[in-house]
Amino acid sequence: MRILIIGAGGFIGSHLCEKILALRRDWHVTAVDISFVKIEHLLQDKQLRTIQINILTDMDSVDELIKECDVIFPLAAVANPAIYVQNPLKVFELDFEANLRVVKSVVTHGKRLIFPSTSEVYGMCKDNEFDEEYSPCVTGPICKQRWIYSCCKQMLDRVIHAYGSRDGLRYTLFRPFNWVGPRLDDISNAEQGSSRVVTQFLSNILHGRDINLVNGGHQTRCFTYISDGIGALMKILESDHVDRQIINIGNPHNECSIATLAQKILDLAKKKYGRGNMVKIKIANSNDYYGKSYQDVSKRVPSIENAKRLLDWEPEVGLDELLIKTMDFYFSR
Ligand code: NAD
Ligand code: UGA
């Protein structure tokens, strides 16, 4: 199998490359990105080919690679909420426009697509558990630009689904719910909003800055350890009965409020890593932290019935273990 991973130098891409290569099957990975720092340890592997391409400016090269490969994972995107509000057009151009070109090329060449949707497509849905088939996708007014990411991803989900119906595109859409682990974001960047929440809190602790609970931190997320997520992706890759399916990949047992998360991380940092002794947890207004065009999701829990049924998959790593494994990576080096 020839596997093309676009955005292979990112968080999910780097773990996916690692897992595929570790299997030592007769599989070949072509890794496309603008940076390969996160897969430096894999660069000598003979089954890996890295090609530096900016997919915003060189779609011709990407098209050639799609023609050569069997399965395509287009993982390049902006996935940080601070950027949705600061630079919504950057999100549109990469997450939507560039990825649409990739999807069209996959359709033209008749290849298989495994595409990252997101839990964010459900937006402010009020269901207790978000269901791929029944839950509505609820976003806010246009002035709340936070939803541009959700809308870009939702539109691509709909386009991909339509190509499946009309042209027989073989696709699987997977929806990660807050995957976390080593290599998530670069915590050396001290700027507020530069990372997703777990790595943001680690960055704050590293730089001795207070932790901000946006609007009080009552909102919840279901944090999912990266090895569980990658386990699901491998099952998708090896399955022949997940075409035209949408599958939530998250850990409903790890639901946690952001306030509880902050306390857990700070307690662990002090106890296990001797860090964060001067750091306090404070409340921040979202208008000040992200800006006025931010809006939040108050509760986000996946139904994983599809993943259980189609993939025989269930997450295994609990929240405390997830935090220790992630903090070991960032603080023990
Ligand atoms: P990431 O930011 O870690 O990785 C994205 C990669 O894309 C980076 O290595 C980046 O260098 C690369 N990239 C950016 N612009 C590029 C360009 N112009 N040309 C080539 N490469 C470019 O993101 P991630 O967390 O690994 O997410 C991967 C995918 O999964 C994204 O589509 C994201 O929206 C989706 N997703 C992730 C999560 C999560 O929990 N991490 C949740 C839901 C959805
Ligand atoms: C994320 C991002 O949109 C994507 O990475 C991804 O597609 C999606 O979720 C997902 O994983 O499914 P979100 O969970 O809101 O969205 O992003 P985080 O930056 O991780 O924030 C989580 C929560 O923590 C938010 O309520 C945010 O307001 C809060 N937060 C964040 C704080 O309270 N303090 C901070 O310093 C940072």
Coordinates of C-alpha atoms and ligand atoms in Angstrom, one line a residue:
M1 CA 0.0 0.0 0.0
R2 CA 1.3 3.5 -0.9
I3 CA 0.1 6.0 1.7
L4 CA 0.2 9.8 1.3
I5 CA 0.1 11.8 4.4
I6 CA -0.3 15.6 3.9
G7 CA 0.6 17.4 7.1
A8 CA 2.7 14.5 8.2
G9 CA 4.9 16.7 10.2
G10 CA 2.1 17.7 12.5
F11 CA 0.8 16.2 15.8
I12 CA -1.5 13.5 14.3
G13 CA 0.6 13.0 11.2
S14 CA 3.8 12.4 13.1
H15 CA 2.2 9.7 15.3
L16 CA 0.5 8.1 12.2
C17 CA 3.8 7.9 10.3
E18 CA 5.5 6.4 13.4
K19 CA 2.8 3.8 13.8
I20 CA 2.7 2.8 10.1
L21 CA 6.4 2.5 9.8
A22 CA 6.7 0.5 13.1
L23 CA 4.5 -2.2 11.6
R24 CA 7.2 -3.0 9.0
R25 CA 4.7 -4.1 6.4
D26 CA 5.3 -3.7 2.7
W27 CA 3.8 -0.2 3.0
H28 CA 5.3 3.0 1.8
V29 CA 4.6 6.4 3.3
T30 CA 5.0 9.7 1.4
A31 CA 5.1 12.5 3.9
V32 CA 4.3 16.0 2.8
D33 CA 4.6 19.1 5.0
I34 CA 6.4 22.4 5.2
S35 CA 8.3 21.2 8.3
F36 CA 9.5 17.7 9.4
V37 CA 10.9 18.6 12.8
K38 CA 8.4 16.3 14.6
I39 CA 9.4 13.3 12.4
E40 CA 13.1 13.9 12.5
H41 CA 13.6 10.5 14.3
L42 CA 12.0 8.7 11.3
L43 CA 13.9 10.4 8.4
Q44 CA 16.3 7.5 7.9
D45 CA 13.5 4.9 7.4
K46 CA 13.6 3.5 3.9
Q47 CA 9.8 3.1 3.8
L48 CA 9.4 6.9 4.3
R49 CA 9.8 9.5 1.7
T50 CA 9.5 13.2 2.8
I51 CA 8.7 15.9 0.3
Q52 CA 8.6 19.5 1.4
I53 CA 5.6 21.2 -0.3
N54 CA 3.5 24.2 0.6
I55 CA 0.0 23.0 -0.4
L56 CA -1.2 26.5 -0.7
T57 CA 1.1 27.3 -3.5
D58 CA 2.1 24.0 -5.2
M59 CA -1.0 21.9 -5.8
D60 CA 0.5 20.5 -9.1
S61 CA 3.1 18.5 -7.0
V62 CA 0.5 17.3 -4.6
D63 CA -1.7 16.2 -7.6
E64 CA 1.2 14.1 -8.9
L65 CA 1.7 12.4 -5.6
I66 CA -2.0 11.7 -5.2
K67 CA -1.8 10.0 -8.6
E68 CA 1.0 7.7 -7.4
C69 CA -0.6 6.7 -4.0
D70 CA -3.5 4.4 -3.0
V71 CA -4.7 6.1 0.2
I72 CA -4.6 9.8 1.1
F73 CA -4.7 11.4 4.6
P74 CA -5.0 15.2 4.1
L75 CA -4.0 16.4 7.6
A76 CA -2.7 19.9 6.9
A77 CA -4.9 22.5 8.5
V78 CA -5.0 25.3 11.1
A79 CA -6.5 23.7 14.2
N80 CA -6.0 26.4 16.9
P81 CA -9.1 28.5 18.0
A82 CA -7.0 31.6 18.6
I83 CA -6.3 31.7 14.8
Y84 CA -9.9 31.2 13.9
V85 CA -10.7 34.5 15.4
Q86 CA -7.4 36.4 14.6
N87 CA -7.1 35.2 11.0
P88 CA -10.2 33.5 9.7
L89 CA -9.2 33.8 6.1
K90 CA -6.0 31.8 6.8
V91 CA -8.3 29.1 8.0
F92 CA -10.5 29.3 5.0
E93 CA -7.6 29.3 2.5
L94 CA -5.9 26.3 4.1
D95 CA -8.6 24.2 5.8
F96 CA -11.2 24.7 3.1
E97 CA -9.7 25.9 -0.3
A98 CA -6.5 23.9 -0.3
N99 CA -8.1 20.8 1.1
L100 CA -10.9 21.1 -1.4
R101 CA -8.3 21.0 -4.2
V102 CA -6.8 17.9 -2.6
V103 CA -10.3 16.2 -2.3
K104 CA -11.0 17.0 -6.0
S105 CA -7.7 15.5 -7.1
V106 CA -8.4 12.3 -5.0
V107 CA -11.8 12.1 -6.8
T108 CA -10.2 12.6 -10.3
H109 CA -7.6 9.9 -9.7
G110 CA -10.1 7.5 -8.1
K111 CA -8.1 7.0 -4.8
R112 CA -9.2 6.3 -1.3
L113 CA -9.6 9.3 1.1
I114 CA -9.3 9.2 4.9
F115 CA -10.2 12.7 6.0
P116 CA -10.1 14.6 9.3
S117 CA -13.4 16.1 10.2
T118 CA -13.7 17.4 13.8
S119 CA -15.8 17.4 16.9
E120 CA -16.1 21.2 16.1
V121 CA -18.7 20.5 13.3
Y122 CA -21.3 19.8 16.1
G123 CA -20.6 23.3 17.4
M124 CA -23.0 24.3 20.2
C125 CA -25.2 21.2 19.8
K126 CA -27.1 20.5 23.0
D127 CA -27.2 16.7 22.7
N128 CA -25.7 14.8 25.6
E129 CA -23.7 12.8 23.2
F130 CA -22.9 13.9 19.6
D131 CA -24.1 11.4 17.1
E132 CA -22.7 11.3 13.5
E133 CA -26.1 10.6 12.0
Y134 CA -28.6 12.5 14.2
S135 CA -26.9 15.4 16.0
P136 CA -27.4 18.9 14.4
C137 CA -24.4 21.1 13.6
V138 CA -25.0 24.3 15.5
T139 CA -22.8 27.4 14.8
G140 CA -23.3 31.1 15.8
P141 CA -23.7 34.4 13.9
I142 CA -21.2 35.5 11.3
C143 CA -19.6 38.0 13.7
K144 CA -18.5 35.1 15.8
Q145 CA -15.6 34.0 13.5
R146 CA -14.7 31.1 15.8
W147 CA -17.1 29.1 13.7
I148 CA -15.2 29.5 10.4
Y149 CA -13.2 26.3 11.2
S150 CA -16.3 24.4 12.0
C151 CA -18.0 25.7 8.8
C152 CA -15.0 24.9 6.6
K153 CA -14.8 21.3 8.0
Q154 CA -18.6 20.8 7.8
M155 CA -18.7 22.0 4.2
L156 CA -15.9 19.6 3.2
D157 CA -17.7 16.8 5.0
R158 CA -20.8 17.6 2.9
V159 CA -18.7 17.9 -0.4
I160 CA -16.9 14.6 0.3
H161 CA -20.2 12.9 1.2
A162 CA -21.7 14.2 -2.1
Y163 CA -18.7 12.9 -4.1
G164 CA -19.2 9.5 -2.5
S165 CA -22.9 9.5 -3.6
R166 CA -22.3 10.8 -7.1
D167 CA -18.9 9.6 -8.1
G168 CA -18.4 6.6 -5.8
L169 CA -15.5 8.3 -3.9
R170 CA -14.2 5.8 -1.3
Y171 CA -14.0 8.0 1.8
T172 CA -14.0 7.7 5.6
L173 CA -14.5 10.8 7.7
F174 CA -13.0 10.6 11.2
R175 CA -13.9 13.2 13.9
P176 CA -11.2 13.6 16.6
F177 CA -12.4 14.8 20.0
N178 CA -9.5 16.8 21.6
W179 CA -6.7 14.4 20.9
V180 CA -3.7 15.1 23.2
G181 CA -0.2 13.7 23.7
P182 CA 3.5 14.2 23.0
R183 CA 4.2 16.6 20.1
L184 CA 0.7 18.3 20.3
D185 CA 2.0 21.9 20.2
D186 CA 5.3 23.7 20.8
I187 CA 5.2 24.9 24.4
S188 CA 8.3 27.0 24.1
N189 CA 6.0 29.6 22.6
A190 CA 5.0 31.7 25.6
E191 CA 2.2 33.6 23.8
Q192 CA -1.3 33.1 25.2
G193 CA -3.6 31.3 22.7
S194 CA -0.6 29.8 20.8
S195 CA -1.6 26.3 21.8
R196 CA -4.6 24.1 22.4
V197 CA -5.7 23.9 26.0
V198 CA -3.5 21.2 27.5
T199 CA -0.3 22.4 25.9
Q200 CA -1.3 26.0 26.7
F201 CA -1.5 25.2 30.4
L202 CA 1.9 23.4 30.2
S203 CA 3.4 26.4 28.4
N204 CA 2.0 28.7 31.1
I205 CA 3.6 26.5 33.8
L206 CA 6.9 26.3 31.9
H207 CA 7.1 30.1 31.6
G208 CA 5.8 30.8 35.1
R209 CA 2.6 32.5 33.9
D210 CA -0.8 32.2 35.5
I211 CA -3.3 29.8 33.9
N212 CA -6.4 31.4 32.4
L213 CA -9.8 29.7 32.7
V214 CA -11.8 31.3 29.8
N215 CA -15.2 32.4 31.1
G216 CA -14.7 30.4 34.3
G217 CA -13.7 27.1 32.9
H218 CA -17.0 25.3 33.3
Q219 CA -17.0 24.1 29.7
T220 CA -16.1 20.4 29.2
R221 CA -14.1 18.4 26.7
C222 CA -13.4 14.7 26.3
F223 CA -9.6 14.4 26.1
T224 CA -8.4 11.5 24.0
Y225 CA -4.9 10.1 24.1
I226 CA -3.1 10.1 20.8
S227 CA -2.3 6.3 20.9
D228 CA -6.1 5.6 21.1
G229 CA -6.8 7.9 18.2
I230 CA -4.0 6.4 16.1
G231 CA -5.3 3.0 17.0
A232 CA -8.6 3.9 15.4
L233 CA -6.9 5.4 12.3
M234 CA -5.0 2.1 11.8
K235 CA -8.2 0.2 12.0
I236 CA -9.8 2.5 9.4
L237 CA -6.8 2.1 7.2
E238 CA -6.9 -1.7 7.3
S239 CA -10.7 -2.0 7.0
D240 CA -12.6 -2.6 3.8
H241 CA -16.0 -1.9 5.3
V242 CA -15.7 1.8 6.4
D243 CA -16.3 3.4 3.0
R244 CA -18.7 6.4 3.2
Q245 CA -18.8 6.3 7.0
I246 CA -18.4 9.1 9.5
I247 CA -16.8 8.0 12.8
N248 CA -16.4 10.0 16.0
I249 CA -13.0 9.2 17.6
G250 CA -13.1 10.3 21.2
N251 CA -13.1 9.2 24.8
P252 CA -16.4 9.9 26.5
H253 CA -15.1 8.5 29.8
N254 CA -12.5 11.4 30.0
E255 CA -15.1 14.2 30.1
C256 CA -13.6 17.0 32.2
S257 CA -14.2 20.7 32.8
I258 CA -11.4 23.1 31.9
A259 CA -11.3 24.2 35.6
T260 CA -10.7 20.6 36.8
L261 CA -8.2 20.1 34.0
A262 CA -6.2 23.1 35.1
Q263 CA -6.2 22.0 38.7
K264 CA -5.1 18.5 37.8
I265 CA -2.3 19.7 35.6
L266 CA -1.0 22.2 38.1
D267 CA -1.2 19.7 41.0
L268 CA 0.7 17.1 38.9
A269 CA 3.3 19.7 37.8
K270 CA 4.1 20.6 41.4
K271 CA 4.0 17.1 42.7
K272 CA 5.7 15.1 40.0
Y273 CA 7.8 17.6 38.1
G274 CA 8.6 20.3 40.7
R275 CA 7.2 23.0 38.5
G276 CA 4.5 25.7 38.7
N277 CA 4.9 26.6 42.4
M278 CA 4.3 30.3 41.7
V279 CA 1.6 29.7 39.0
K280 CA -2.0 30.6 39.9
I281 CA -5.3 29.8 38.2
K282 CA -7.4 32.8 37.4
I283 CA -10.5 33.6 35.4
A284 CA -10.3 35.4 32.1
N285 CA -13.0 36.9 30.0
S286 CA -13.2 35.4 26.5
N287 CA -13.4 38.9 25.0
D288 CA -10.1 39.7 26.6
Y289 CA -8.5 36.3 26.0
Y290 CA -9.6 35.5 22.4
G291 CA -11.4 38.7 21.3
K292 CA -15.1 39.5 20.6
S293 CA -15.5 37.0 17.7
Y294 CA -15.0 34.0 20.0
Q295 CA -17.8 31.8 21.1
D296 CA -17.5 28.5 23.0
V297 CA -18.8 25.0 23.2
S298 CA -20.1 24.3 26.7
K299 CA -20.2 20.5 26.6
R300 CA -18.7 18.2 24.0
V301 CA -19.1 14.4 24.4
P302 CA -18.9 11.9 21.5
S303 CA -21.1 8.9 20.9
I304 CA -18.6 6.2 20.0
E305 CA -21.2 3.6 19.0
N306 CA -20.1 3.8 15.3
A307 CA -16.5 3.3 16.2
K308 CA -17.4 0.3 18.4
R309 CA -19.6 -1.2 15.7
L310 CA -17.5 -0.5 12.6
L311 CA -14.0 -0.7 14.0
D312 CA -14.4 -2.8 17.2
W313 CA -12.5 0.2 18.8
E314 CA -12.7 1.7 22.3
P315 CA -10.4 4.1 23.9
E316 CA -8.2 2.8 26.7
V317 CA -6.2 5.6 28.2
G318 CA -7.8 7.5 31.1
L319 CA -7.4 11.2 31.8
D320 CA -4.8 10.9 34.6
E321 CA -2.6 8.6 32.5
L322 CA -3.1 10.8 29.5
L323 CA -1.8 13.8 31.4
I324 CA 1.1 12.0 32.9
K325 CA 2.3 10.6 29.6
T326 CA 1.9 14.0 28.0
M327 CA 3.7 15.9 30.8
D328 CA 6.5 13.3 30.9
F329 CA 7.2 14.2 27.3
Y330 CA 7.1 17.9 27.8
F331 CA 8.7 18.2 31.3
S332 CA 11.1 15.3 31.5
R333 CA 13.2 16.2 28.5
Ligands
NAD1 P1 -1.1 20.2 13.4 O1 -1.2 21.6 13.4 O2 -0.3 19.6 14.5 O3 -0.6 19.6 12.0 C1 -0.9 20.3 10.8 C2 0.4 20.1 9.9 O4 0.0 20.7 8.7 C3 1.6 20.8 10.5 O5 2.7 20.0 10.5 C4 1.8 22.0 9.5 O6 3.2 22.3 9.3 C5 1.2 21.4 8.2 N1 0.9 22.5 7.3 C6 0.3 23.7 7.6 N2 0.2 24.5 6.5 C7 0.7 23.7 5.5 C8 0.9 24.0 4.1 N3 0.5 25.2 3.6 N4 1.4 23.1 3.3 C9 1.8 21.9 3.9 N5 1.7 21.6 5.2 C10 1.1 22.5 6.0 O7 -2.6 19.6 13.5 P2 -3.1 18.2 14.0 O8 -3.6 18.3 15.4 O9 -2.1 17.1 13.7 O10 -4.4 18.0 13.1 C11 -4.4 17.3 11.9 C12 -5.8 17.3 11.3 O11 -6.8 16.8 12.2 C13 -6.3 18.8 11.0 O12 -7.1 18.7 9.8 C14 -7.2 19.1 12.2 O13 -8.2 20.0 11.8 C15 -7.8 17.8 12.5 N6 -8.2 17.6 13.9 C16 -7.3 17.5 14.9 C17 -7.8 17.4 16.2 C18 -6.9 17.2 17.4 O14 -7.4 16.9 18.4 N7 -5.6 17.3 17.2 C19 -9.1 17.5 16.5 C20 -10.0 17.6 15.4 C21 -9.6 17.7 14.1
UGA2 C1 -10.4 22.4 19.4 C2 -9.8 23.0 18.1 O1 -10.8 23.6 17.4 C3 -9.3 21.9 17.2 O2 -7.9 21.6 17.6 C4 -10.0 20.6 17.1 O3 -10.5 20.4 15.9 C5 -11.1 20.5 18.1 O4 -11.1 21.2 19.3 C6 -11.1 19.0 18.6 O5 -10.2 18.6 19.3 O6 -12.1 18.3 18.3 P1 -11.3 23.5 21.5 O7 -11.5 22.3 22.3 O8 -12.3 24.6 21.9 O9 -11.3 23.3 20.0 O10 -9.8 24.1 21.7 P2 -8.8 24.3 22.9 O11 -7.9 25.4 22.5 O12 -8.2 23.0 23.3 O13 -9.7 24.8 24.1 C7 -10.5 24.0 24.9 C8 -11.2 24.9 26.0 O14 -10.3 25.4 26.9 C9 -12.0 26.1 25.4 O15 -13.2 26.2 26.1 C10 -11.1 27.3 25.7 O16 -11.9 28.4 25.9 C11 -10.5 26.8 27.0 N1 -9.2 27.4 27.3 C12 -8.2 27.4 26.3 C13 -9.0 28.1 28.5 O17 -9.9 28.1 29.4 N2 -7.7 28.6 28.7 C14 -6.7 28.6 27.8 O18 -5.6 29.2 28.1 C15 -6.9 28.0 26.6

